[in-house]
Coordinates of C-alpha atoms in Angstrom, one line a residue:
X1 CA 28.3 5.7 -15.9
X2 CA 25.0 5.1 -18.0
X3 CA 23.3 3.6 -15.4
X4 CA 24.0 5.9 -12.8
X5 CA 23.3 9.5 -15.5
X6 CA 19.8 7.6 -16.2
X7 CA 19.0 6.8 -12.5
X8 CA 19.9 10.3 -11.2
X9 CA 17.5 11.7 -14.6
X10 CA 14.5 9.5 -13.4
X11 CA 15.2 10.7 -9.9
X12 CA 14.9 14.5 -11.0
X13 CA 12.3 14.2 -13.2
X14 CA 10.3 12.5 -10.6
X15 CA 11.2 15.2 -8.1
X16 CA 10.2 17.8 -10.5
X17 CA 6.8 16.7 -11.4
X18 CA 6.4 16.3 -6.9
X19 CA 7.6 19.9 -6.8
X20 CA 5.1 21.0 -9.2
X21 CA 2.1 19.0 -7.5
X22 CA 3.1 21.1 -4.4
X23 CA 3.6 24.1 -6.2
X24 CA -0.2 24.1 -7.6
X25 CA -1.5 23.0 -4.4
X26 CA -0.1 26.0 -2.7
X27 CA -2.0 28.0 -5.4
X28 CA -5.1 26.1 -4.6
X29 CA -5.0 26.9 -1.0
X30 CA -4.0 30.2 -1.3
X31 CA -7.5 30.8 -3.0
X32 CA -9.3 28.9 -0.5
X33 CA -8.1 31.0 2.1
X34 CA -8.4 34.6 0.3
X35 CA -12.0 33.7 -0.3
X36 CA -12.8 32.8 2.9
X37 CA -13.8 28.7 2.3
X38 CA -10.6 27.4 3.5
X39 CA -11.4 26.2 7.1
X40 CA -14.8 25.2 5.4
X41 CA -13.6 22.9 3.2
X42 CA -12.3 19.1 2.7
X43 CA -9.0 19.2 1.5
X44 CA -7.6 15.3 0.9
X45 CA -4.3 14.9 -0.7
X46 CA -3.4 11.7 -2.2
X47 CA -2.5 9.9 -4.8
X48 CA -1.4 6.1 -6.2
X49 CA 1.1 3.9 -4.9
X50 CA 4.5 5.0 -4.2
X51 CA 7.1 4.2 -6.6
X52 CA 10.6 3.0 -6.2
X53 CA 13.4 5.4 -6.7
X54 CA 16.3 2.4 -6.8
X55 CA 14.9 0.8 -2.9
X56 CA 15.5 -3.0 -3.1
X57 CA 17.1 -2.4 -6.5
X58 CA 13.6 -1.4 -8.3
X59 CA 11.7 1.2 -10.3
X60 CA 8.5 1.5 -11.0
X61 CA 5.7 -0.2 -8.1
X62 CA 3.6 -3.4 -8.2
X63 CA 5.6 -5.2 -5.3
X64 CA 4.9 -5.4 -1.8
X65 CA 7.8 -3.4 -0.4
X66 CA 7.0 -0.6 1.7
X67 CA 7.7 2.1 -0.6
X68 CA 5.2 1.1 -3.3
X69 CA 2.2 -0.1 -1.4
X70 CA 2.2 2.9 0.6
X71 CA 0.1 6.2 -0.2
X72 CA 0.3 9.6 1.1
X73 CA -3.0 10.7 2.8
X74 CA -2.9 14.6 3.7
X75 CA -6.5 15.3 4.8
X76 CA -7.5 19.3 6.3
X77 CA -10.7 19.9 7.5
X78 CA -10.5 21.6 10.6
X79 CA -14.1 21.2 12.0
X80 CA -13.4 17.4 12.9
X81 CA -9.6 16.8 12.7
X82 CA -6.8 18.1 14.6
X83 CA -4.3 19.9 12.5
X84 CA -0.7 18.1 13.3
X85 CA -2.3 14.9 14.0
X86 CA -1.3 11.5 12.5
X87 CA -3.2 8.3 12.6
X88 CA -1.9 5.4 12.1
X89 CA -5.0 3.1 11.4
X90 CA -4.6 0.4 8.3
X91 CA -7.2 2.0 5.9
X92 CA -6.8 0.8 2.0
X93 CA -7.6 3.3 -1.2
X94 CA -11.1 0.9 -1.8
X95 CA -12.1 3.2 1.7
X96 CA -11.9 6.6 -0.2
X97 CA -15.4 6.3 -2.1
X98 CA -16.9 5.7 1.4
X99 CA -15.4 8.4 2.9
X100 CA -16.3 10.9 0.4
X101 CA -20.0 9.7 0.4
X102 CA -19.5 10.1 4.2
X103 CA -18.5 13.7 4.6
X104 CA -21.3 13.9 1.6
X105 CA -24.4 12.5 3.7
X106 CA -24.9 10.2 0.8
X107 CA -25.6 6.7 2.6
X108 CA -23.1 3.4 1.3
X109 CA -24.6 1.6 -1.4
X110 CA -25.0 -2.3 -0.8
X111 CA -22.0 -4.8 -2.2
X112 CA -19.5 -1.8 -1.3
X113 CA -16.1 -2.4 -0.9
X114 CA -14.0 -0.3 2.1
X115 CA -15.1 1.6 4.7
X116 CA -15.4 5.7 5.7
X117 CA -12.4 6.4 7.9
X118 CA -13.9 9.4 8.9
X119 CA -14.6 8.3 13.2
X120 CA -10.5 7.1 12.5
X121 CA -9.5 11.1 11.6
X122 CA -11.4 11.9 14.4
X123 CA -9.4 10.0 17.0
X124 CA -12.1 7.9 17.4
X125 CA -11.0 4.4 15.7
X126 CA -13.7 1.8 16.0
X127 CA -13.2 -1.3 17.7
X128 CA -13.5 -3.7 15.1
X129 CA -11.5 -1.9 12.4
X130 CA -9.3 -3.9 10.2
X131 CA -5.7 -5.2 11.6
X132 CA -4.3 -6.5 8.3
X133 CA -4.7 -5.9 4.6
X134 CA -4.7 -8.1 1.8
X135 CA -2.5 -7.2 -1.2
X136 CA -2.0 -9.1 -4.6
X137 CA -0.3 -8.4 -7.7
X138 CA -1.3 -10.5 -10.9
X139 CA -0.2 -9.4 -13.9
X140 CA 3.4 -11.6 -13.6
X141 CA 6.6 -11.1 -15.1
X142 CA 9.7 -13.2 -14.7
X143 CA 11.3 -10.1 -12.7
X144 CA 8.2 -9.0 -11.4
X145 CA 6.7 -12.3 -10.2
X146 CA 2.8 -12.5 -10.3
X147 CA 2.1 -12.5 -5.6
X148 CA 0.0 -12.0 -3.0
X149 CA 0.6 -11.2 0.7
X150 CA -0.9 -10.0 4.0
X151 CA 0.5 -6.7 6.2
X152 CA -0.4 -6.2 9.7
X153 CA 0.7 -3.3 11.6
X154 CA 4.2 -5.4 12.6
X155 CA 4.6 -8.7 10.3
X156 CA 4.1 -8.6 6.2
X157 CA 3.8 -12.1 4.7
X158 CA 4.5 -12.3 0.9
X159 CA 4.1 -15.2 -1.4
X160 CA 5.4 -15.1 -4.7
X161 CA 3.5 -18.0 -6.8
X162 CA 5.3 -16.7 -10.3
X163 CA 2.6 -18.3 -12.5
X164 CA 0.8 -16.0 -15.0
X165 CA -2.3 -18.1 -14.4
X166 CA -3.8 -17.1 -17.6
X167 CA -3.7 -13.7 -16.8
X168 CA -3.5 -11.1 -20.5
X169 CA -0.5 -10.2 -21.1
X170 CA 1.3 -11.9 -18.7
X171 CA 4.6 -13.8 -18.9
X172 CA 4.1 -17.4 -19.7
X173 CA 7.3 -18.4 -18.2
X174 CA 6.5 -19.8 -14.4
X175 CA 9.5 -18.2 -11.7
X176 CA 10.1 -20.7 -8.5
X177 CA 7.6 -19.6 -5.5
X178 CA 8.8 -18.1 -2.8
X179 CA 8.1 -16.9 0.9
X180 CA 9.2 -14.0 2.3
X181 CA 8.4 -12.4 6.1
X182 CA 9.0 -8.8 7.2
X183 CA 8.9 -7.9 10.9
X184 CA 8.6 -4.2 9.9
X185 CA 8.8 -3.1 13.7
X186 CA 12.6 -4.1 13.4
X187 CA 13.5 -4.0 9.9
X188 CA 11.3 -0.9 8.4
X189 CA 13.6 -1.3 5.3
X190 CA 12.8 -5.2 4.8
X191 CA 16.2 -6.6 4.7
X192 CA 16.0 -9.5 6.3
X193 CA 13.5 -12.1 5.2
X194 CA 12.4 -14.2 8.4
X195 CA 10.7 -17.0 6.5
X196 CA 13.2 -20.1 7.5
X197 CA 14.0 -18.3 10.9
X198 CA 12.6 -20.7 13.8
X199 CA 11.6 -18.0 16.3
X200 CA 9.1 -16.6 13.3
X201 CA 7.1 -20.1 12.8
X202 CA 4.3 -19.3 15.0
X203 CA 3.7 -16.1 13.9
X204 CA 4.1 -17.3 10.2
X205 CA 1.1 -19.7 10.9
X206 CA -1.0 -17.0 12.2
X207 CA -0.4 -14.8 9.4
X208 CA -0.7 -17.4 6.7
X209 CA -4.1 -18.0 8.5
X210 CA -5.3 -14.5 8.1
X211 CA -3.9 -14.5 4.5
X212 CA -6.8 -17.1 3.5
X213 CA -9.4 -15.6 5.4
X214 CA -8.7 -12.5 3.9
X215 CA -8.5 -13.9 0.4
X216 CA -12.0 -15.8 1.2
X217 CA -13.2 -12.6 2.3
X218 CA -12.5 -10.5 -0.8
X219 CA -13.1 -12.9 -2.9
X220 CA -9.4 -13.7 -4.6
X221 CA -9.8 -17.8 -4.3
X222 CA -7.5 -18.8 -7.2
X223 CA -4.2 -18.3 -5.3
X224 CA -4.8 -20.1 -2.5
X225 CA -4.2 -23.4 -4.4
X226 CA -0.4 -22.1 -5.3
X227 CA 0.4 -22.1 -1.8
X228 CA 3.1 -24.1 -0.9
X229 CA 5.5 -24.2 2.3
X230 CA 8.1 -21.7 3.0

């Protein structure tokens, strides 16, 4: 009884503080529109993470799963986007800075991270934008093992190492590593892990692949020596 008064408490609190997000946005754009800037201006709603309301048995975020590695990404501006439109692209919160400086006409400074998504919102994707994104979470804890992982728009490979690797303020207790494989086309709630299932072994190999070229790429090395085989 506890448990279940103190889940449906988080669950309203957390609703109330989205109702009042809403509620001051409304406010925003009503001003916007009684002083004549609205269709003139870039509106971009987002925010961090998303955050577990009891999914997969979890609060809080920091673990691969769907509902907290997602973000919401509302963007007006009617000049160049089509109101009711959705994209669907694989663009990462590293891409925001670059699409501000965009829309800004302030060129990209050199050693960036992300890209402007701006051609994407236009309905214009370019041909060789990104087709997987690299996640990892390092800051371990024995029920929040330290992992890394790779999510293209079907498959999402995660590999929990469970080491704190030095990392401050992580836990020094080591958890045992584990695989775990997502096709999110037919399991969108990632219930069934695919890792030992023999029609997924190909497409494990391809994804584990990607994962080190995309950990070579960003420059995350140190994990790729905990890998071990599913």
């Amino acid at each position: 009884m506890v448990r279940r008064l103190a889940y449906q408490e988080l669950v309203r609190n957390f609703l109330r503080s989205v109702r009042a997000v809403d509620d001051n946005i409304g406010r925003l754009l009503d001003h916007l529109d009684h002083s004549g800037q609205l269709d003139n201006t870039l509106i971009i709603y987002t925010t961090d993470q998303g955050y577990f309301l009891g999914e997969h048995g979890f609060f809080d975020k920091r673990i691969m799963y769907e509902e907290a590695i997602r973000m919401p990404m509302v963007i007006r501006f009617p000049a160049e986007i089509e109101a009711g439109s959705v994209n669907r692209d694989l663009v990462l919160n590293v891409d925001l800075p670059l699409l501000f400086l965009d829309y800004a006409g302030v060129p990209a400074p050199a050693g960036r991270h992300g890209r402007s998504f701006r051609q994407n919102l236009q309905g214009a994707t370019p041909a060789d934008w990104r087709t997987a994104i690299y996640y990892r979470y390092w800051a371990h804890e024995v029920t929040r093992p330290a992992h890394f992982g790779i999510r293209t728009d079907r498959f999402k490979l995660i590999h929990f190492y469970g080491q704190p690797l030095g990392m401050e303020g992580a836990d020094l207790q080591a958890t045992p590593p584990t695989w775990e494989l997502y096709d999110l086309e037919q399991d969108p709630l990632e219930e069934n892990n695919l890792c030992n299932d023999p029609r997924f072994t190909q497409s494990m190999d391809t994804l584990r692949a990607q994962l080190l070229r995309l950990q070579i790429e960003v420059g995350d090395t140190l994990p790729c020596t905990m890998q071990t085989d599913p």
